[in-house]
Amino acid sequence: MKRRKFLKKSSIGTAGVFSTPLIASCQETSKDSSLLNDDTKITRPIVVCTWNFHNATAKAWEILSSGGNALDAIEQGVMIEEADTKNQTVGVGGRPDRDGNVTLDACIMDKDSNCGAVLCMQNISHPISVARKVMEETPHVMLAGKGAEQFAYEQGFEKTNLLTEQSKKEWLDWKKTSKYETIINIENHDTIGMLAIDENGDIAGGCTTSGMGYKYAGRVGDSPIIGAGLFVDNEIGGATATGVGEEVVRTVGSFLIVELMRQGKTPQEACEEGVKRIMQKNKGRKDFQIGFLAINKKGETGGYCIHPGFSYSQYTKEGQINHPAESFIKA
Ligand code: ASP
């Protein structure tokens, strides 16, 4: 029996016990064979994203299906939502903070574990592209606030007003009571997190958001935090999150899910475990939503959430499909 087949068989039902040898096997194997049986069905290229952002997965698919790489597919895919003024949770048109300023968060991660992020950045419509520039053009991973904005101008990005009339009107209405509360599954929870595997089998991911509507000035959630809102390990897979970022940060959600896949869990099982960890720390609390999405090296996918309503969009050679995710709390 080949060594990796043995490891795979040994791991069934004993993932935790065998986590060390599995990690060792990952380091030894080539990118195409880590944790995979020889007879495993591999789906690629493939792109998935949180919620039903089918225009974004369609754009990413255009790139992947013509031989493009996963990183380009991610950037251009999520840019569709960043540019959509009707989407009030990402990019231009995003809901402002409680002072009326739209501040954007985004991060991106590639097959070599390079990553870049911008936090709380104003006046720039494509934070994902600035995050990519941080990754490629600086020695840093994260730039925040004025520094991120300044860097964007230096890189040739234009100053843009991100506050649309619609978002301004709603913010002015909100100001009448200024009540901050989490509203489950209405449109202020629709961060786009995207994961893709290209024809070469390389994985990349990105996550971009305007964050929680009417948040405190300066608030940053999980979305631009590598390990929380997004994590990619080219040997294993990737994960991304949407929902109340504070809770995702507390469990380093996306990193946790990738590590659970490393130990042998399927993407579905790993997402379920991720949500359960959060619920264990929030016993009895039901007033918030989180959705996790994951993909493994084979192109298997999974999603899980706290409340019904979360779904993810997927594009492969079979076409486009929206998967409603199972939830911890049933309807
Ligand atoms: N995760 C995002 C944040 O906490 C919000 C969301 O997904 O809606 O900023």
mmCIF file of C-alpha atoms and ligand atoms in Angstrom:
data_model
loop_
_atom_site.group_PDB
_atom_site.id
_atom_site.type_symbol
_atom_site.label_atom_id
_atom_site.label_comp_id
_atom_site.label_asym_id
_atom_site.label_seq_id
_atom_site.Cartn_x
_atom_site.Cartn_y
_atom_site.Cartn_z
ATOM 1 C CA MET A 1 0.000 0.000 0.000
ATOM 2 C CA LYS A 2 1.323 3.394 -0.887
ATOM 3 C CA ARG A 3 2.259 5.584 2.061
ATOM 4 C CA ARG A 4 -0.315 8.286 1.464
ATOM 5 C CA LYS A 5 -3.100 5.737 0.967
ATOM 6 C CA PHE A 6 -2.139 4.183 4.253
ATOM 7 C CA LEU A 7 -2.227 7.550 5.955
ATOM 8 C CA LYS A 8 -5.609 8.339 4.490
ATOM 9 C CA LYS A 9 -7.078 5.014 5.611
ATOM 10 C CA SER A 10 -5.502 5.327 9.032
ATOM 11 C CA SER A 11 -7.073 8.731 9.559
ATOM 12 C CA ILE A 12 -10.678 7.585 9.273
ATOM 13 C CA GLY A 13 -12.371 8.239 12.584
ATOM 14 C CA THR A 14 -9.086 9.100 14.282
ATOM 15 C CA ALA A 15 -8.297 12.420 12.719
ATOM 16 C CA GLY A 16 -7.046 14.057 15.889
ATOM 17 C CA VAL A 17 -4.775 11.161 16.817
ATOM 18 C CA PHE A 18 -3.197 11.074 13.390
ATOM 19 C CA SER A 19 -2.850 14.794 12.878
ATOM 20 C CA THR A 20 0.921 14.801 13.278
ATOM 21 C CA PRO A 21 1.732 12.134 10.672
ATOM 22 C CA LEU A 22 -0.782 13.736 8.322
ATOM 23 C CA ILE A 23 0.960 17.066 8.595
ATOM 24 C CA ALA A 24 4.251 15.330 7.964
ATOM 25 C CA SER A 25 2.807 13.654 4.899
ATOM 26 C CA CYS A 26 1.633 17.041 3.566
ATOM 27 C CA GLN A 27 5.090 18.430 3.773
ATOM 28 C CA GLU A 28 6.537 15.486 1.901
ATOM 29 C CA THR A 29 4.009 15.207 -0.874
ATOM 30 C CA SER A 30 3.634 17.220 -4.034
ATOM 31 C CA LYS A 31 0.875 19.795 -4.297
ATOM 32 C CA ASP A 32 -1.302 17.430 -6.313
ATOM 33 C CA SER A 33 -1.212 14.532 -3.935
ATOM 34 C CA SER A 34 -1.485 15.888 -0.409
ATOM 35 C CA LEU A 35 -4.095 14.012 1.583
ATOM 36 C CA LEU A 36 -5.634 12.601 -1.580
ATOM 37 C CA ASN A 37 -6.254 9.003 -2.536
ATOM 38 C CA ASP A 38 -5.006 8.164 -6.020
ATOM 39 C CA ASP A 39 -8.555 7.393 -7.076
ATOM 40 C CA THR A 40 -9.972 10.631 -5.716
ATOM 41 C CA LYS A 41 -12.244 12.599 -8.012
ATOM 42 C CA ILE A 42 -10.768 16.045 -8.430
ATOM 43 C CA THR A 43 -12.959 18.974 -9.423
ATOM 44 C CA ARG A 44 -11.080 21.861 -10.973
ATOM 45 C CA PRO A 45 -11.137 24.597 -11.888
ATOM 46 C CA ILE A 46 -13.734 25.606 -9.345
ATOM 47 C CA VAL A 47 -14.804 28.808 -7.634
ATOM 48 C CA VAL A 48 -17.139 29.276 -4.680
ATOM 49 C CA CYS A 49 -18.271 32.359 -2.832
ATOM 50 C CA THR A 50 -20.431 33.243 0.139
ATOM 51 C CA TRP A 51 -24.094 34.017 -0.562
ATOM 52 C CA ASN A 52 -25.656 34.079 -3.979
ATOM 53 C CA PHE A 53 -23.221 36.423 -5.702
ATOM 54 C CA HIS A 54 -23.573 34.593 -9.014
ATOM 55 C CA ASN A 55 -22.213 37.490 -11.094
ATOM 56 C CA ALA A 56 -19.005 37.317 -9.073
ATOM 57 C CA THR A 57 -18.530 33.562 -9.522
ATOM 58 C CA ALA A 58 -19.384 33.954 -13.230
ATOM 59 C CA LYS A 59 -16.591 36.517 -13.609
ATOM 60 C CA ALA A 60 -14.130 34.321 -11.733
ATOM 61 C CA TRP A 61 -15.146 31.355 -13.861
ATOM 62 C CA GLU A 62 -14.485 33.334 -17.038
ATOM 63 C CA ILE A 63 -10.861 33.647 -15.901
ATOM 64 C CA LEU A 64 -10.462 30.107 -14.570
ATOM 65 C CA SER A 65 -12.046 28.453 -17.610
ATOM 66 C CA SER A 66 -9.691 30.235 -19.976
ATOM 67 C CA GLY A 67 -6.630 28.962 -18.085
ATOM 68 C CA GLY A 68 -6.230 31.961 -15.777
ATOM 69 C CA ASN A 69 -4.876 31.620 -12.272
ATOM 70 C CA ALA A 70 -6.875 31.461 -9.061
ATOM 71 C CA LEU A 71 -5.514 34.750 -7.714
ATOM 72 C CA ASP A 72 -6.668 36.763 -10.751
ATOM 73 C CA ALA A 73 -10.028 34.983 -10.655
ATOM 74 C CA ILE A 74 -10.488 35.944 -6.999
ATOM 75 C CA GLU A 75 -9.564 39.582 -7.481
ATOM 76 C CA GLN A 76 -11.709 40.108 -10.553
ATOM 77 C CA GLY A 77 -14.571 38.023 -9.203
ATOM 78 C CA VAL A 78 -15.047 39.957 -5.971
ATOM 79 C CA MET A 79 -14.511 43.281 -7.779
ATOM 80 C CA ILE A 80 -17.924 42.723 -9.368
ATOM 81 C CA GLU A 81 -19.559 43.083 -5.960
ATOM 82 C CA GLU A 82 -17.282 45.918 -4.867
ATOM 83 C CA ALA A 83 -18.462 47.895 -7.905
ATOM 84 C CA ASP A 84 -22.151 47.105 -7.477
ATOM 85 C CA THR A 85 -23.750 50.137 -5.848
ATOM 86 C CA LYS A 86 -26.886 48.121 -5.056
ATOM 87 C CA ASN A 87 -24.897 45.822 -2.803
ATOM 88 C CA GLN A 88 -24.882 47.724 0.490
ATOM 89 C CA THR A 89 -22.402 45.465 2.248
ATOM 90 C CA VAL A 90 -19.372 45.575 -0.035
ATOM 91 C CA GLY A 91 -17.426 48.344 -1.785
ATOM 92 C CA VAL A 92 -19.158 51.387 -3.285
ATOM 93 C CA GLY A 93 -22.637 51.770 -1.811
ATOM 94 C CA GLY A 94 -21.678 49.944 1.397
ATOM 95 C CA ARG A 95 -23.411 51.082 4.578
ATOM 96 C CA PRO A 96 -21.402 53.673 6.508
ATOM 97 C CA ASP A 97 -20.248 53.592 10.112
ATOM 98 C CA ARG A 98 -22.303 55.457 12.719
ATOM 99 C CA ASP A 99 -20.614 58.737 11.757
ATOM 100 C CA GLY A 100 -21.604 58.360 8.113
ATOM 101 C CA ASN A 101 -18.214 57.264 6.743
ATOM 102 C CA VAL A 102 -17.961 54.181 4.534
ATOM 103 C CA THR A 103 -14.887 52.221 5.603
ATOM 104 C CA LEU A 104 -13.853 49.092 3.735
ATOM 105 C CA ASP A 105 -11.950 45.951 4.757
ATOM 106 C CA ALA A 106 -10.460 43.314 2.440
ATOM 107 C CA CYS A 107 -7.793 40.634 2.254
ATOM 108 C CA ILE A 108 -6.360 38.253 -0.300
ATOM 109 C CA MET A 109 -4.173 35.145 0.000
ATOM 110 C CA ASP A 110 -2.332 33.134 -2.637
ATOM 111 C CA LYS A 111 -0.992 29.620 -3.155
ATOM 112 C CA ASP A 112 2.344 30.460 -1.541
ATOM 113 C CA SER A 113 0.719 31.826 1.633
ATOM 114 C CA ASN A 114 1.475 35.377 0.581
ATOM 115 C CA CYS A 115 -1.242 37.677 1.797
ATOM 116 C CA GLY A 116 -2.266 41.301 1.909
ATOM 117 C CA ALA A 117 -5.011 43.267 3.623
ATOM 118 C CA VAL A 118 -6.471 46.719 4.012
ATOM 119 C CA LEU A 119 -8.473 47.711 7.062
ATOM 120 C CA CYS A 120 -10.876 50.574 7.603
ATOM 121 C CA MET A 121 -9.950 52.250 4.316
ATOM 122 C CA GLN A 122 -12.029 55.124 2.941
ATOM 123 C CA ASN A 123 -12.571 56.605 -0.546
ATOM 124 C CA ILE A 124 -11.252 53.683 -2.616
ATOM 125 C CA SER A 125 -13.721 51.501 -4.479
ATOM 126 C CA HIS A 126 -11.661 48.318 -4.862
ATOM 127 C CA PRO A 127 -10.063 47.371 -1.535
ATOM 128 C CA ILE A 128 -9.334 43.852 -2.812
ATOM 129 C CA SER A 129 -6.967 45.310 -5.427
ATOM 130 C CA VAL A 130 -5.259 47.490 -2.834
ATOM 131 C CA ALA A 131 -4.890 44.401 -0.618
ATOM 132 C CA ARG A 132 -3.228 42.626 -3.540
ATOM 133 C CA LYS A 133 -0.860 45.564 -3.992
ATOM 134 C CA VAL A 134 0.006 45.427 -0.281
ATOM 135 C CA MET A 135 0.848 41.756 -0.793
ATOM 136 C CA GLU A 136 2.865 42.253 -3.965
ATOM 137 C CA GLU A 137 4.449 45.677 -3.574
ATOM 138 C CA THR A 138 5.218 46.068 0.132
ATOM 139 C CA PRO A 139 7.065 44.091 2.805
ATOM 140 C CA HIS A 140 3.848 44.195 4.894
ATOM 141 C CA VAL A 141 0.632 42.211 5.205
ATOM 142 C CA MET A 142 -1.790 44.850 6.532
ATOM 143 C CA LEU A 143 -2.254 48.563 5.995
ATOM 144 C CA ALA A 144 -4.972 50.430 7.871
ATOM 145 C CA GLY A 145 -6.911 53.677 7.648
ATOM 146 C CA LYS A 146 -5.194 56.765 6.245
ATOM 147 C CA GLY A 147 -2.013 54.809 5.531
ATOM 148 C CA ALA A 148 -3.890 52.317 3.374
ATOM 149 C CA GLU A 149 -5.650 55.134 1.525
ATOM 150 C CA GLN A 150 -2.397 56.995 0.973
ATOM 151 C CA PHE A 151 -0.754 53.827 -0.341
ATOM 152 C CA ALA A 152 -3.698 53.294 -2.721
ATOM 153 C CA TYR A 153 -3.215 56.773 -4.233
ATOM 154 C CA GLU A 154 0.499 56.089 -4.631
ATOM 155 C CA GLN A 155 -0.443 52.949 -6.541
ATOM 156 C CA GLY A 156 -2.685 54.928 -8.904
ATOM 157 C CA PHE A 157 -6.120 54.252 -7.372
ATOM 158 C CA GLU A 158 -8.594 57.120 -7.662
ATOM 159 C CA LYS A 159 -10.447 58.875 -4.892
ATOM 160 C CA THR A 160 -14.115 57.844 -5.042
ATOM 161 C CA ASN A 161 -17.151 58.807 -2.996
ATOM 162 C CA LEU A 162 -18.364 55.498 -1.553
ATOM 163 C CA LEU A 163 -21.548 56.798 0.101
ATOM 164 C CA THR A 164 -24.493 56.457 -2.270
ATOM 165 C CA GLU A 165 -27.706 58.441 -1.854
ATOM 166 C CA GLN A 166 -29.533 55.265 -0.802
ATOM 167 C CA SER A 167 -27.035 54.349 1.913
ATOM 168 C CA LYS A 168 -26.953 57.962 3.113
ATOM 169 C CA LYS A 169 -30.735 58.084 3.340
ATOM 170 C CA GLU A 170 -30.868 54.847 5.353
ATOM 171 C CA TRP A 171 -28.092 56.054 7.653
ATOM 172 C CA LEU A 172 -29.969 59.304 8.326
ATOM 173 C CA ASP A 173 -33.052 57.230 9.190
ATOM 174 C CA TRP A 174 -30.962 55.030 11.493
ATOM 175 C CA LYS A 175 -29.588 58.117 13.233
ATOM 176 C CA LYS A 176 -33.086 58.983 14.467
ATOM 177 C CA THR A 177 -32.797 56.131 16.992
ATOM 178 C CA SER A 178 -29.108 55.180 16.653
ATOM 179 C CA LYS A 179 -29.954 51.712 17.871
ATOM 180 C CA TYR A 180 -27.237 49.216 17.159
ATOM 181 C CA GLU A 181 -28.479 45.675 16.979
ATOM 182 C CA THR A 182 -27.651 42.617 14.976
ATOM 183 C CA ILE A 183 -30.352 41.731 12.519
ATOM 184 C CA ILE A 184 -30.093 38.152 11.343
ATOM 185 C CA ASN A 185 -29.718 37.554 7.636
ATOM 186 C CA ILE A 186 -30.904 40.860 6.398
ATOM 187 C CA GLU A 187 -28.661 42.493 3.914
ATOM 188 C CA ASN A 188 -26.137 43.896 6.350
ATOM 189 C CA HIS A 189 -24.474 40.468 6.584
ATOM 190 C CA ASP A 190 -23.374 39.904 3.067
ATOM 191 C CA THR A 191 -19.602 39.994 2.922
ATOM 192 C CA ILE A 192 -18.195 38.265 -0.133
ATOM 193 C CA GLY A 193 -15.595 35.625 0.649
ATOM 194 C CA MET A 194 -14.365 33.711 -2.389
ATOM 195 C CA LEU A 195 -12.177 30.612 -2.832
ATOM 196 C CA ALA A 196 -10.877 29.262 -6.146
ATOM 197 C CA ILE A 197 -8.772 26.400 -7.485
ATOM 198 C CA ASP A 198 -7.292 26.851 -10.946
ATOM 199 C CA GLU A 199 -6.374 24.281 -13.592
ATOM 200 C CA ASN A 200 -2.947 23.831 -12.005
ATOM 201 C CA GLY A 201 -4.583 22.894 -8.721
ATOM 202 C CA ASP A 202 -3.475 26.080 -6.992
ATOM 203 C CA ILE A 203 -5.772 27.711 -4.454
ATOM 204 C CA ALA A 204 -6.354 31.394 -3.692
ATOM 205 C CA GLY A 205 -8.936 33.302 -1.685
ATOM 206 C CA GLY A 206 -10.248 36.790 -1.026
ATOM 207 C CA CYS A 207 -12.695 38.493 1.272
ATOM 208 C CA THR A 208 -14.119 42.038 1.031
ATOM 209 C CA THR A 209 -16.752 43.964 2.986
ATOM 210 C CA SER A 210 -17.973 47.290 4.278
ATOM 211 C CA GLY A 211 -18.410 45.526 7.616
ATOM 212 C CA MET A 212 -21.298 45.874 10.004
ATOM 213 C CA GLY A 213 -23.590 48.746 9.109
ATOM 214 C CA TYR A 214 -23.400 51.714 11.544
ATOM 215 C CA LYS A 215 -20.435 50.216 13.379
ATOM 216 C CA TYR A 216 -18.253 52.316 15.702
ATOM 217 C CA ALA A 217 -15.770 54.452 13.789
ATOM 218 C CA GLY A 218 -12.587 52.430 13.424
ATOM 219 C CA ARG A 219 -14.238 49.051 13.952
ATOM 220 C CA VAL A 220 -12.678 46.175 12.014
ATOM 221 C CA GLY A 221 -14.281 42.739 11.840
ATOM 222 C CA ASP A 222 -12.998 39.364 10.726
ATOM 223 C CA SER A 223 -13.055 39.902 6.976
ATOM 224 C CA PRO A 224 -9.582 41.443 6.456
ATOM 225 C CA ILE A 225 -7.940 39.354 9.189
ATOM 226 C CA ILE A 226 -5.972 36.446 7.759
ATOM 227 C CA GLY A 227 -7.010 33.327 9.662
ATOM 228 C CA ALA A 228 -10.350 34.792 10.748
ATOM 229 C CA GLY A 229 -12.284 35.923 7.650
ATOM 230 C CA LEU A 230 -10.071 33.998 5.224
ATOM 231 C CA PHE A 231 -7.358 31.373 5.191
ATOM 232 C CA VAL A 232 -5.749 29.378 2.398
ATOM 233 C CA ASP A 233 -3.210 26.566 2.583
ATOM 234 C CA ASN A 234 -2.361 25.290 -0.863
ATOM 235 C CA GLU A 235 -1.699 21.789 0.474
ATOM 236 C CA ILE A 236 -5.073 21.494 2.186
ATOM 237 C CA GLY A 237 -7.752 23.965 1.040
ATOM 238 C CA GLY A 238 -9.295 27.256 2.042
ATOM 239 C CA ALA A 239 -12.063 28.719 4.167
ATOM 240 C CA THR A 240 -13.868 32.027 4.477
ATOM 241 C CA ALA A 241 -16.553 33.534 6.682
ATOM 242 C CA THR A 242 -19.451 35.937 6.767
ATOM 243 C CA GLY A 243 -21.536 37.217 9.652
ATOM 244 C CA VAL A 244 -20.704 38.792 12.997
ATOM 245 C CA GLY A 245 -16.959 39.204 12.675
ATOM 246 C CA GLU A 246 -16.264 39.573 16.385
ATOM 247 C CA GLU A 247 -17.296 35.943 16.948
ATOM 248 C CA VAL A 248 -15.281 34.675 13.979
ATOM 249 C CA VAL A 249 -12.165 36.445 15.276
ATOM 250 C CA ARG A 250 -12.586 34.882 18.720
ATOM 251 C CA THR A 251 -12.215 31.387 17.253
ATOM 252 C CA VAL A 252 -9.876 32.327 14.349
ATOM 253 C CA GLY A 253 -12.593 30.646 12.307
ATOM 254 C CA SER A 254 -11.129 30.198 8.824
ATOM 255 C CA PHE A 255 -7.768 28.974 10.095
ATOM 256 C CA LEU A 256 -9.577 26.545 12.387
ATOM 257 C CA ILE A 257 -11.541 25.118 9.476
ATOM 258 C CA VAL A 258 -8.449 24.604 7.315
ATOM 259 C CA GLU A 259 -6.706 22.900 10.238
ATOM 260 C CA LEU A 260 -9.706 20.623 10.761
ATOM 261 C CA MET A 261 -9.501 19.654 7.080
ATOM 262 C CA ARG A 262 -5.790 18.975 7.563
ATOM 263 C CA GLN A 263 -6.771 16.511 10.268
ATOM 264 C CA GLY A 264 -9.012 14.661 7.828
ATOM 265 C CA LYS A 265 -12.397 16.348 8.060
ATOM 266 C CA THR A 266 -14.349 17.094 4.900
ATOM 267 C CA PRO A 267 -15.072 20.775 4.177
ATOM 268 C CA GLN A 268 -18.641 20.210 5.350
ATOM 269 C CA GLU A 269 -17.584 18.572 8.617
ATOM 270 C CA ALA A 270 -14.994 21.273 9.234
ATOM 271 C CA CYS A 271 -17.520 24.094 8.733
ATOM 272 C CA GLU A 272 -19.938 22.367 11.103
ATOM 273 C CA GLU A 273 -17.245 22.036 13.765
ATOM 274 C CA GLY A 274 -16.316 25.711 13.282
ATOM 275 C CA VAL A 275 -19.886 26.836 13.949
ATOM 276 C CA LYS A 276 -20.180 24.459 16.935
ATOM 277 C CA ARG A 277 -17.073 25.943 18.547
ATOM 278 C CA ILE A 278 -18.634 29.399 18.288
ATOM 279 C CA MET A 279 -21.924 28.201 19.720
ATOM 280 C CA GLN A 280 -20.118 26.514 22.631
ATOM 281 C CA LYS A 281 -18.664 29.891 23.550
ATOM 282 C CA ASN A 282 -22.041 31.598 23.197
ATOM 283 C CA LYS A 283 -24.325 29.219 25.065
ATOM 284 C CA GLY A 284 -27.940 30.258 24.753
ATOM 285 C CA ARG A 285 -27.222 33.156 22.408
ATOM 286 C CA LYS A 286 -29.217 33.068 19.224
ATOM 287 C CA ASP A 287 -29.169 36.655 18.034
ATOM 288 C CA PHE A 288 -26.369 36.473 15.517
ATOM 289 C CA GLN A 289 -25.530 34.826 12.236
ATOM 290 C CA ILE A 290 -22.292 33.341 10.930
ATOM 291 C CA GLY A 291 -21.747 31.378 7.743
ATOM 292 C CA PHE A 292 -18.599 29.419 6.920
ATOM 293 C CA LEU A 293 -17.589 28.200 3.479
ATOM 294 C CA ALA A 294 -14.721 25.790 2.751
ATOM 295 C CA ILE A 295 -13.070 23.963 -0.103
ATOM 296 C CA ASN A 296 -10.431 21.238 -0.019
ATOM 297 C CA LYS A 297 -7.659 20.399 -2.454
ATOM 298 C CA LYS A 298 -9.914 17.948 -4.312
ATOM 299 C CA GLY A 299 -12.468 20.672 -5.014
ATOM 300 C CA GLU A 300 -14.989 19.319 -2.500
ATOM 301 C CA THR A 301 -16.952 22.105 -0.843
ATOM 302 C CA GLY A 302 -19.027 22.647 2.275
ATOM 303 C CA GLY A 303 -20.919 25.380 4.053
ATOM 304 C CA TYR A 304 -22.624 25.720 7.425
ATOM 305 C CA CYS A 305 -24.237 28.523 9.385
ATOM 306 C CA ILE A 306 -25.991 29.329 12.651
ATOM 307 C CA HIS A 307 -29.387 30.342 11.270
ATOM 308 C CA PRO A 308 -31.068 29.194 8.062
ATOM 309 C CA GLY A 309 -30.570 31.578 5.164
ATOM 310 C CA PHE A 310 -26.891 31.314 4.291
ATOM 311 C CA SER A 311 -25.997 29.842 0.910
ATOM 312 C CA TYR A 312 -22.976 29.729 -1.353
ATOM 313 C CA SER A 313 -22.529 30.069 -5.071
ATOM 314 C CA GLN A 314 -20.356 27.592 -6.988
ATOM 315 C CA TYR A 315 -19.101 27.509 -10.579
ATOM 316 C CA THR A 316 -17.447 24.468 -12.217
ATOM 317 C CA LYS A 317 -17.478 22.793 -15.644
ATOM 318 C CA GLU A 318 -20.927 21.533 -14.637
ATOM 319 C CA GLY A 319 -22.157 25.124 -14.530
ATOM 320 C CA GLN A 320 -23.299 27.416 -11.766
ATOM 321 C CA ILE A 321 -25.223 26.350 -8.706
ATOM 322 C CA ASN A 322 -26.332 27.893 -5.421
ATOM 323 C CA HIS A 323 -26.055 25.628 -2.354
ATOM 324 C CA PRO A 324 -28.310 26.479 0.582
ATOM 325 C CA ALA A 325 -26.262 25.637 3.701
ATOM 326 C CA GLU A 326 -27.479 23.566 6.637
ATOM 327 C CA SER A 327 -27.794 25.451 9.905
ATOM 328 C CA PHE A 328 -27.021 24.817 13.586
ATOM 329 C CA ILE A 329 -30.377 26.263 14.625
ATOM 330 C CA LYS A 330 -33.170 24.805 12.554
ATOM 331 C CA ALA A 331 -35.931 27.023 11.195
HETATM 332 N N1 ASP B 1 -18.021 39.624 8.661
HETATM 333 C C1 ASP B 1 -18.308 40.993 8.394
HETATM 334 C C2 ASP B 1 -17.782 41.833 9.525
HETATM 335 O O1 ASP B 1 -17.893 41.434 10.667
HETATM 336 C C3 ASP B 1 -19.752 41.313 8.241
HETATM 337 C C4 ASP B 1 -20.558 40.443 7.349
HETATM 338 O O2 ASP B 1 -20.169 39.378 6.915
HETATM 339 O O3 ASP B 1 -21.641 40.866 7.053
HETATM 340 O O4 ASP B 1 -17.330 42.908 9.270
#
